mmCIF file of C-alpha atoms in Angstrom:
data_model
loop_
_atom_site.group_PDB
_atom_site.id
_atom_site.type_symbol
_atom_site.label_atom_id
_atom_site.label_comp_id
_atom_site.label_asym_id
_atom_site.label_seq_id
_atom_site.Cartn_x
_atom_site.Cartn_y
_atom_site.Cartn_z
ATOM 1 C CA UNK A 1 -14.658 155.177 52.179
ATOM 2 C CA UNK A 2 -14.137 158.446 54.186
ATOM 3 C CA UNK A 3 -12.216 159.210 56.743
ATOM 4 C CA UNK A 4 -12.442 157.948 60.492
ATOM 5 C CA UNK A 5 -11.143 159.711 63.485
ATOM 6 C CA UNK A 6 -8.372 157.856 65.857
ATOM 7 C CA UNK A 7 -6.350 158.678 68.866
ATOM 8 C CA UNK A 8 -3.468 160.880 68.771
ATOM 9 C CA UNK A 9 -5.158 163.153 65.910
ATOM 10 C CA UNK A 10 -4.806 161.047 63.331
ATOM 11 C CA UNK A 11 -7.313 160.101 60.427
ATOM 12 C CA UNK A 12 -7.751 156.567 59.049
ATOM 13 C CA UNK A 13 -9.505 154.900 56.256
ATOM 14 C CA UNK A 14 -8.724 152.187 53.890
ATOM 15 C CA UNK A 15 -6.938 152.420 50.670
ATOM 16 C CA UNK A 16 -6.426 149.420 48.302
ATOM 17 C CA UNK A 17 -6.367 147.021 51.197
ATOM 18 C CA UNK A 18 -4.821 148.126 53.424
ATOM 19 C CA UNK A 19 -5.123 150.848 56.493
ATOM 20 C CA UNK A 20 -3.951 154.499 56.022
ATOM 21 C CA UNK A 21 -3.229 157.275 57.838
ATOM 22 C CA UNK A 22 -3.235 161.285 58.000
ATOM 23 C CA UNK A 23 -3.174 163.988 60.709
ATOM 24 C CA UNK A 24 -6.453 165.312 60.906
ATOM 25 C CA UNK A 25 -7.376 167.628 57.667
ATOM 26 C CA UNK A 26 -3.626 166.791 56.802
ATOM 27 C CA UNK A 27 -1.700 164.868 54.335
ATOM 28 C CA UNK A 28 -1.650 160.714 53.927
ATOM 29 C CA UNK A 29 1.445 159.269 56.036
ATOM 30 C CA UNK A 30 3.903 156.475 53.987
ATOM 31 C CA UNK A 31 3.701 154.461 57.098
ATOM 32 C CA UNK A 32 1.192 153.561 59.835
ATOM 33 C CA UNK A 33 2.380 155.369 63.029
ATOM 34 C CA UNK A 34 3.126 153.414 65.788
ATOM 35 C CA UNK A 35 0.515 154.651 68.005
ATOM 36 C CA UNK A 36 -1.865 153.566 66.193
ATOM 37 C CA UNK A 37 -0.605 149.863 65.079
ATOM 38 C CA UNK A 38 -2.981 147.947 68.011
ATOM 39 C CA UNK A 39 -5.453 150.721 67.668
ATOM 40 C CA UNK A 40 -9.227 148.790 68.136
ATOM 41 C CA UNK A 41 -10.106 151.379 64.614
ATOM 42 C CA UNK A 42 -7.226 150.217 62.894
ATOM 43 C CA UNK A 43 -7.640 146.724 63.744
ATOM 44 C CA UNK A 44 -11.367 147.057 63.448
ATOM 45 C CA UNK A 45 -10.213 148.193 59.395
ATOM 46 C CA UNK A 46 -8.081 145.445 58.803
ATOM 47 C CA UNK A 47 -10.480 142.718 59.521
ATOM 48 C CA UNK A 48 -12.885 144.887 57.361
ATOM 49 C CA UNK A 49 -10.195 144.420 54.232
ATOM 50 C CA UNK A 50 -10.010 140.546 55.074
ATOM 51 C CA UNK A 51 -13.691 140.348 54.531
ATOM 52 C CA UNK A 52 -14.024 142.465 51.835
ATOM 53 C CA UNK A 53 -11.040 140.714 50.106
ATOM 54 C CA UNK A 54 -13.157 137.145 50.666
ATOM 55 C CA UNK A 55 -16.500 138.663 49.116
ATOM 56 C CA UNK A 56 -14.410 139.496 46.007
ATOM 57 C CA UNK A 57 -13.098 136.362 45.393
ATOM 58 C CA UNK A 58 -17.066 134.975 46.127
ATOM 59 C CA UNK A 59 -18.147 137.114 43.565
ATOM 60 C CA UNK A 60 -15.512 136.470 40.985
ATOM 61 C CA UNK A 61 -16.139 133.020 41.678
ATOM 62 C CA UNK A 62 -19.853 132.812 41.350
ATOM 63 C CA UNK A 63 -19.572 134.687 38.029
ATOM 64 C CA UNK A 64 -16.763 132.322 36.596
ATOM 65 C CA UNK A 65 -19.672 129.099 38.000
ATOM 66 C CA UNK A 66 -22.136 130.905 36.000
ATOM 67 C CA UNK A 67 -20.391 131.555 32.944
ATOM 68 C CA UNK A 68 -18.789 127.597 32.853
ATOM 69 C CA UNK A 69 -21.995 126.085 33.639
ATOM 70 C CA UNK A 70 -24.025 128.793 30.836
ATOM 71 C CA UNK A 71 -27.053 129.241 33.609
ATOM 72 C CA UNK A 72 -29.685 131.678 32.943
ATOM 73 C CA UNK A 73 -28.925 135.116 35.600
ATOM 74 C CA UNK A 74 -32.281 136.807 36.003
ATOM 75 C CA UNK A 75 -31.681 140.005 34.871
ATOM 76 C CA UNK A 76 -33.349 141.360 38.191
ATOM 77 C CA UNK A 77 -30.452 139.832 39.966
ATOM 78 C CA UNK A 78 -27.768 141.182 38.031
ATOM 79 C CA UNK A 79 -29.145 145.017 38.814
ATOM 80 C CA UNK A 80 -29.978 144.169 41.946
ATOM 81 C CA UNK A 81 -26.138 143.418 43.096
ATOM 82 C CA UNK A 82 -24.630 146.057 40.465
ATOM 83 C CA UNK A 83 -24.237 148.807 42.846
ATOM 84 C CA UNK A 84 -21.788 146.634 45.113
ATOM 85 C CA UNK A 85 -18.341 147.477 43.765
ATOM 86 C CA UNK A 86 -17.200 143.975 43.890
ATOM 87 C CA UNK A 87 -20.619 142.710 41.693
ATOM 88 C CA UNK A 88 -19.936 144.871 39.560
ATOM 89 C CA UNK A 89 -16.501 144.705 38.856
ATOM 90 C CA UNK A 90 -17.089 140.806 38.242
ATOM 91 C CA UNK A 91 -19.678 141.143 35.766
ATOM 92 C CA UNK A 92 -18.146 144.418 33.979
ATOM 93 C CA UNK A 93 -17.268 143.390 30.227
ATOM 94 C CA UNK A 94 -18.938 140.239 30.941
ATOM 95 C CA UNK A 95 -20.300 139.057 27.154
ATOM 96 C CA UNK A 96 -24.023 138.321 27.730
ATOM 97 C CA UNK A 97 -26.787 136.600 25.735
ATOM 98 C CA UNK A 98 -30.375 137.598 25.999
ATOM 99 C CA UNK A 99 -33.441 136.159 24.217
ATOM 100 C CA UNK A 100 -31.586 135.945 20.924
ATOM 101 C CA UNK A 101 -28.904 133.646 21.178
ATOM 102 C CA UNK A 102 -27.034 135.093 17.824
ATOM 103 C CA UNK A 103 -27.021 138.976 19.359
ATOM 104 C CA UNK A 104 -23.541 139.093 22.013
ATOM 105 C CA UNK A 105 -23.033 142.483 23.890
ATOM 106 C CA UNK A 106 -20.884 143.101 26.345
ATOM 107 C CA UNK A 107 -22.333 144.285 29.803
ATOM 108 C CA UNK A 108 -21.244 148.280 30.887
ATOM 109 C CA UNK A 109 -24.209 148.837 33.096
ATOM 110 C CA UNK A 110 -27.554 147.878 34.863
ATOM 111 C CA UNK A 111 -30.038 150.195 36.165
ATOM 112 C CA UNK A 112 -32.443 149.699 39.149
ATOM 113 C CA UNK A 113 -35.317 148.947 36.716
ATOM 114 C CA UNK A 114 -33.869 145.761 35.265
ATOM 115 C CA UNK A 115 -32.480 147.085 32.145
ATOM 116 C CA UNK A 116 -28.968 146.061 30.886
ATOM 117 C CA UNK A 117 -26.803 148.397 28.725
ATOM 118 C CA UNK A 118 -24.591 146.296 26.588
ATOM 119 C CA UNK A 119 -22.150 147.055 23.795
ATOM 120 C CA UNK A 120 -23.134 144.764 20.892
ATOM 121 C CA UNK A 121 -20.847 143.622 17.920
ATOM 122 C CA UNK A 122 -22.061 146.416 16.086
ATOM 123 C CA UNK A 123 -20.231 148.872 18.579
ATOM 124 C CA UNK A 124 -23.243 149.996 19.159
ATOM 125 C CA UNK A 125 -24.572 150.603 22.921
ATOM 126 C CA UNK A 126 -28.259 149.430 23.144
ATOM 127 C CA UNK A 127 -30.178 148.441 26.377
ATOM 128 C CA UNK A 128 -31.865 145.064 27.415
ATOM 129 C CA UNK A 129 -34.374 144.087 29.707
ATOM 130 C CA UNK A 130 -35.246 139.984 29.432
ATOM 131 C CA UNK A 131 -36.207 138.142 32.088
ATOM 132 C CA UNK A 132 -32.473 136.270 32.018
ATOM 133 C CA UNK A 133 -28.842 136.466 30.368
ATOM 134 C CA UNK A 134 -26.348 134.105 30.479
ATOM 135 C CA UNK A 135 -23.126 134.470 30.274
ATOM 136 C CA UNK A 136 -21.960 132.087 27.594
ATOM 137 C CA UNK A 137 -18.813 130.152 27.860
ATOM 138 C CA UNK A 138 -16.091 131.010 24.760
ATOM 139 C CA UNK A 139 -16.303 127.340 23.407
ATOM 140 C CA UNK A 140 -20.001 128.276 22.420
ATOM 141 C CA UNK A 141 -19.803 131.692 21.284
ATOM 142 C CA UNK A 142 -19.815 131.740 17.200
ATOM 143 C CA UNK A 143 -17.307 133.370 15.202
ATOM 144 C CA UNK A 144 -15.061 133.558 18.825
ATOM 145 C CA UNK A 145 -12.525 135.335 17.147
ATOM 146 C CA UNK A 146 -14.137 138.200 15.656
ATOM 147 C CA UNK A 147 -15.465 138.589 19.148
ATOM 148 C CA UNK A 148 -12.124 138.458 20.531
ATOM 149 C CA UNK A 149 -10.938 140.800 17.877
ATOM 150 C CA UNK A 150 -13.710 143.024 18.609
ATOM 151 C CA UNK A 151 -13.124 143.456 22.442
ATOM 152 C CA UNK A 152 -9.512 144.171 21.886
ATOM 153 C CA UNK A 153 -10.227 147.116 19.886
ATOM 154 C CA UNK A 154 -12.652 147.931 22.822
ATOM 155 C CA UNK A 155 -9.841 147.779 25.296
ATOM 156 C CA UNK A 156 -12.213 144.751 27.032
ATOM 157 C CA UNK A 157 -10.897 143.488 30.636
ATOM 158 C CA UNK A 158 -12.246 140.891 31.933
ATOM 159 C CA UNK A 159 -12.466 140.454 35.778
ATOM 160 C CA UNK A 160 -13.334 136.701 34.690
ATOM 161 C CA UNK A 161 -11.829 135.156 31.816
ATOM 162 C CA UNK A 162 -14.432 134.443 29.913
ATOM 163 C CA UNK A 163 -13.632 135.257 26.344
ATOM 164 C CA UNK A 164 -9.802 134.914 26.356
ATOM 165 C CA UNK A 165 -10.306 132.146 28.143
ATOM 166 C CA UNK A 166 -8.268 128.662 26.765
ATOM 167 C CA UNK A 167 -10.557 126.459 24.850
ATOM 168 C CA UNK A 168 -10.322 122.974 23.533
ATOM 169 C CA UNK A 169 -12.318 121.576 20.212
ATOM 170 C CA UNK A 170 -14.278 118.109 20.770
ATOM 171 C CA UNK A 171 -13.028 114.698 19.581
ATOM 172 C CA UNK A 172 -14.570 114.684 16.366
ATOM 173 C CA UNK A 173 -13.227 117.792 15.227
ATOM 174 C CA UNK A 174 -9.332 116.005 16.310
ATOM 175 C CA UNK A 175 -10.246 112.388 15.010
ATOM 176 C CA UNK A 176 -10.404 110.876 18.306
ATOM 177 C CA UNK A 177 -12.362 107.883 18.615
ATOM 178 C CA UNK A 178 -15.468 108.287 20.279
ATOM 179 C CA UNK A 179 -15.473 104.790 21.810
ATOM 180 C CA UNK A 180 -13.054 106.118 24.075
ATOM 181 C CA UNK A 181 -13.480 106.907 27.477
ATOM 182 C CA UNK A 182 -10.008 108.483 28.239
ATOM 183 C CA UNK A 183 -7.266 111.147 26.777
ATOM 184 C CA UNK A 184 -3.731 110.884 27.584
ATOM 185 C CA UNK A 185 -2.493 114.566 25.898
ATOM 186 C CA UNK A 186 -1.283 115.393 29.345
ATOM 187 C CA UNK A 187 -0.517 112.165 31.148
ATOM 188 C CA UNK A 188 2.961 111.407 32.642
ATOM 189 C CA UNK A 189 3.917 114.950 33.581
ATOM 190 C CA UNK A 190 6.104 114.204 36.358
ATOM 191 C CA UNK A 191 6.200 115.948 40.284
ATOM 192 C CA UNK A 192 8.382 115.640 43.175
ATOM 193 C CA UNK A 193 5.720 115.033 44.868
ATOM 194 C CA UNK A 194 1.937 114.024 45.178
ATOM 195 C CA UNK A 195 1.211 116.813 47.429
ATOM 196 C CA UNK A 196 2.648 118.829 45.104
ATOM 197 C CA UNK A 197 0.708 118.053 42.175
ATOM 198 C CA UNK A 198 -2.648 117.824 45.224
ATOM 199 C CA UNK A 199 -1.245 121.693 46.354
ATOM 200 C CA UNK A 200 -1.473 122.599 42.356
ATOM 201 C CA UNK A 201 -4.365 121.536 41.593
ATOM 202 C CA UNK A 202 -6.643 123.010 44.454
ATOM 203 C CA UNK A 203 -4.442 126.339 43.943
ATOM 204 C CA UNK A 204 -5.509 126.342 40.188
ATOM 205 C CA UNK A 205 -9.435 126.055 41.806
ATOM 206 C CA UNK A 206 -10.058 122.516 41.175
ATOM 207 C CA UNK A 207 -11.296 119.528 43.689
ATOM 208 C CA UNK A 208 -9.396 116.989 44.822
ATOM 209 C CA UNK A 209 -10.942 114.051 45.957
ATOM 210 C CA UNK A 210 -8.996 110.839 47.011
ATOM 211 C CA UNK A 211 -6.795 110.149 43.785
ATOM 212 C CA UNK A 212 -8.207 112.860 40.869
ATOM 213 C CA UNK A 213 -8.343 116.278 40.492
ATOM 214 C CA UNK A 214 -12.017 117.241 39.738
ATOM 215 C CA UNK A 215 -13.697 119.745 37.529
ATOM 216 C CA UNK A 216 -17.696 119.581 37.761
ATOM 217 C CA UNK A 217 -19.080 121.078 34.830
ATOM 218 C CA UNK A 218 -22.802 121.644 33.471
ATOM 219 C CA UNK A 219 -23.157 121.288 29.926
ATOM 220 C CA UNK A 220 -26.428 120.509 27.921
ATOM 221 C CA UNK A 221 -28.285 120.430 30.719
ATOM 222 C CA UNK A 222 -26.656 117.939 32.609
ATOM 223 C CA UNK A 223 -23.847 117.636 35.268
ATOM 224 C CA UNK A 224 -21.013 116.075 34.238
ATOM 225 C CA UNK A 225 -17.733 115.855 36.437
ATOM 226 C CA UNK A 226 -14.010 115.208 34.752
ATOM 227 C CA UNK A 227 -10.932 114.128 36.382
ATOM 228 C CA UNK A 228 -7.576 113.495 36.137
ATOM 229 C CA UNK A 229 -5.579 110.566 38.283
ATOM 230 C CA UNK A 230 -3.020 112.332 40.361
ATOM 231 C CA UNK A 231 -1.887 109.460 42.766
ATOM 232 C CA UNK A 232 -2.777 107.891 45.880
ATOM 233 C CA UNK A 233 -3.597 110.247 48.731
ATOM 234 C CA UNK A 234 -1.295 109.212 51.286
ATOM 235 C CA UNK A 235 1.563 108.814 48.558
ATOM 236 C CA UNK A 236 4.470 110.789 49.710
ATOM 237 C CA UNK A 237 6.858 110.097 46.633
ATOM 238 C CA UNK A 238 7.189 111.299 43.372
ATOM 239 C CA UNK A 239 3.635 111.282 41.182
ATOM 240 C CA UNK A 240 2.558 112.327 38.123
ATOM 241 C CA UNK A 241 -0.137 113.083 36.049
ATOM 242 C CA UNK A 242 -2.789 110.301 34.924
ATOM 243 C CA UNK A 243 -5.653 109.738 32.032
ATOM 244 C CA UNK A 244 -8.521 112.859 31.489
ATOM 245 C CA UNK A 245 -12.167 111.152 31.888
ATOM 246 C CA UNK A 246 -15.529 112.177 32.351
ATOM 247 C CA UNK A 247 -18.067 110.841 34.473
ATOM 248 C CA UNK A 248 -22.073 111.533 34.616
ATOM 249 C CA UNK A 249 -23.548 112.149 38.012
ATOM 250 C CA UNK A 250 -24.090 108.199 38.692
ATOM 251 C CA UNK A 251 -20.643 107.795 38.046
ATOM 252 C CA UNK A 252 -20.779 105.881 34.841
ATOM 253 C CA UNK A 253 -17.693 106.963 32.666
ATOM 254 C CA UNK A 254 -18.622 109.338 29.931
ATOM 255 C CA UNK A 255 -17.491 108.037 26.379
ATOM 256 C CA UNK A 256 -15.420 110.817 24.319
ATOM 257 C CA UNK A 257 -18.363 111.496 21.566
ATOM 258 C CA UNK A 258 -21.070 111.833 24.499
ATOM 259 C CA UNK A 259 -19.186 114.963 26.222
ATOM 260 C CA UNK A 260 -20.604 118.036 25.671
ATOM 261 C CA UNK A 261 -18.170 121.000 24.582
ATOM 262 C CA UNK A 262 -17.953 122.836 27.544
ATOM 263 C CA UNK A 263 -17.618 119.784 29.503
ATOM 264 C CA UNK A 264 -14.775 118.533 26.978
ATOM 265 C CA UNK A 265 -13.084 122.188 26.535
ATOM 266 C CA UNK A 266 -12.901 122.531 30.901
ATOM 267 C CA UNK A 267 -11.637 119.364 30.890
ATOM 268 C CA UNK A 268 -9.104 119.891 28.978
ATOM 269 C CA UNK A 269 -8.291 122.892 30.404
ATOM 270 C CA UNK A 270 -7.537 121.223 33.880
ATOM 271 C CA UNK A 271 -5.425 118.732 32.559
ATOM 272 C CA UNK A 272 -3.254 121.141 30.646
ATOM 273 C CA UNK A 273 -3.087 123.288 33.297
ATOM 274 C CA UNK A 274 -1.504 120.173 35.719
ATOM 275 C CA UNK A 275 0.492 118.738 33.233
ATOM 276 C CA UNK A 276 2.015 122.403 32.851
ATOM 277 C CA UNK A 277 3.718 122.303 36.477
ATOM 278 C CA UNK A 278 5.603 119.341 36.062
ATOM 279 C CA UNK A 279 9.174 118.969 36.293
ATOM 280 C CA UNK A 280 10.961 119.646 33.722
ATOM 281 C CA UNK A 281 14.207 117.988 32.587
ATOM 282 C CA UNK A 282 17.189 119.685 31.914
ATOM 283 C CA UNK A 283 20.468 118.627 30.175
ATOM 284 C CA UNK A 284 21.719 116.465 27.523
ATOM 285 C CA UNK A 285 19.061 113.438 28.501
ATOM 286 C CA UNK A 286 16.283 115.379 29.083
#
């Protein structure tokens, strides 16, 4: 943004976050002077960064809910919120899918008419223009590795982590039995405290509701929610971390061979993630 006038002839304007200032025509100041501290512009700036700062994270997040869920975007939508900075920086490298479900690109630009530019596997840039995209989660992507290969040689960031991201193969491809309504890979990891492992949990993204940790997750068409037991609420002594299930949306517990990969692979994800802050042991008895 430009440059705004204040009091005291100074210049202000925003700069990664946070307020600047300059004399007028002059050069940027290392500090904010002190005149200009309770200044109604400055202040006026600062609660502009706040927001700004909350629609980022709303857009990041939205594109991560798309992505894990694999909903068609309408491709209308997608140019329609590319020229906002934040948009765009969410969706940038973003791989995409578009009527064929075999051809992967990754998006570099929209244009006002609809039209996606995307770099395919190929390395090739070609343009797109279907009525939707989605944005496929990793654990459905073929041949995920050359695709991961490929993007590294692109110098791919991702403002989501979508390709990189940490995935987790079903129960048949591990021999689990599919009977099974419950995995214990990442039960008993011990915390001081339940609020601790409560605080973890909703700073890693995730619900908590009464004695889980929730991921909600749609896969195959369907919604299907998994948790992982993390104590009783009003617990105040140590806790730790309980069975993975998954539950439809009536409630009924999933069994293992019903749950679809995404569903299995976020699920996973949470619980690993939890059991990864525990306490950990140290000494000769650890």
């Amino acid at each position: 943004m430009g440059w705004l006038t204040a009091d005291e002839g100074y210049e202000i304007t925003l700069e990664d976050g946070r307020v600047v200032a300059r004399r007028s025509g002059g050069r940027q100041l290392k500090t904010l002077p002190k005149a200009l501290r309770d200044h109604p512009e400055v202040d006026r700036l600062r609660r502009l960064a706040e927001w700004l700062d909350r629609h980022t994270a709303s857009c990041v997040a939205q594109v991560d809910t798309w992505m894990v869920s694999s909903l068609p975007v309408p491709t209308e939508l997608i140019a329609r919120v590319w020229p906002d900075e934040a948009w765009r920086s969410a969706l940038r490298d973003m791989a995409v899918v578009g009527d064929d479900p075999d051809e992967v690109g990754f998006l570099r630009d929209a244009t006002a008419a609809g039209e996606l530019k995307v770099v395919n596997l190929d390395g090739e840039t070609v343009r797109l223009s279907p009525r939707t995209v989605t944005l496929p989660h990793p654990v459905l992507l073929p041949d995920l590795d050359d695709v991961r290969d490929f993007a590294a040689e692109l110098g791919i960031t991702q403002r989501v982590e979508q390709i990189h991201r940490a995935t987790w193969a079903g129960p048949a491809a591990t021999g689990r039995p599919g009977t099974a309504t419950e995995v214990r890979d990442y039960a008993g990891g011990k915390f001081a405290s339940r609020f601790g492992l409560a605080a973890r949990a909703t700073g890693l993204g995730y619900r908590v509701s009464g004695g889980y940790a929730t991921c909600k997750v749609r896969d195959g068409g369907r919604s299907t929610e998994a948790s992982v037991w993390i104590g009783e609420p009003y617990w105040d002594g140590e806790s730790e971390t309980g069975a993975l299930g998954w539950h439809d949306e009536d409630g009924r517990a999933v069994r293992l061979s019903e749950v679809g990969p995404v569903a299995w692979s976020e699920g996973m994800r949470m619980a690993a993630a939890l059991y990864a802050g525990r306490t950990i042991e140290e000494g000769g008895d650890a």
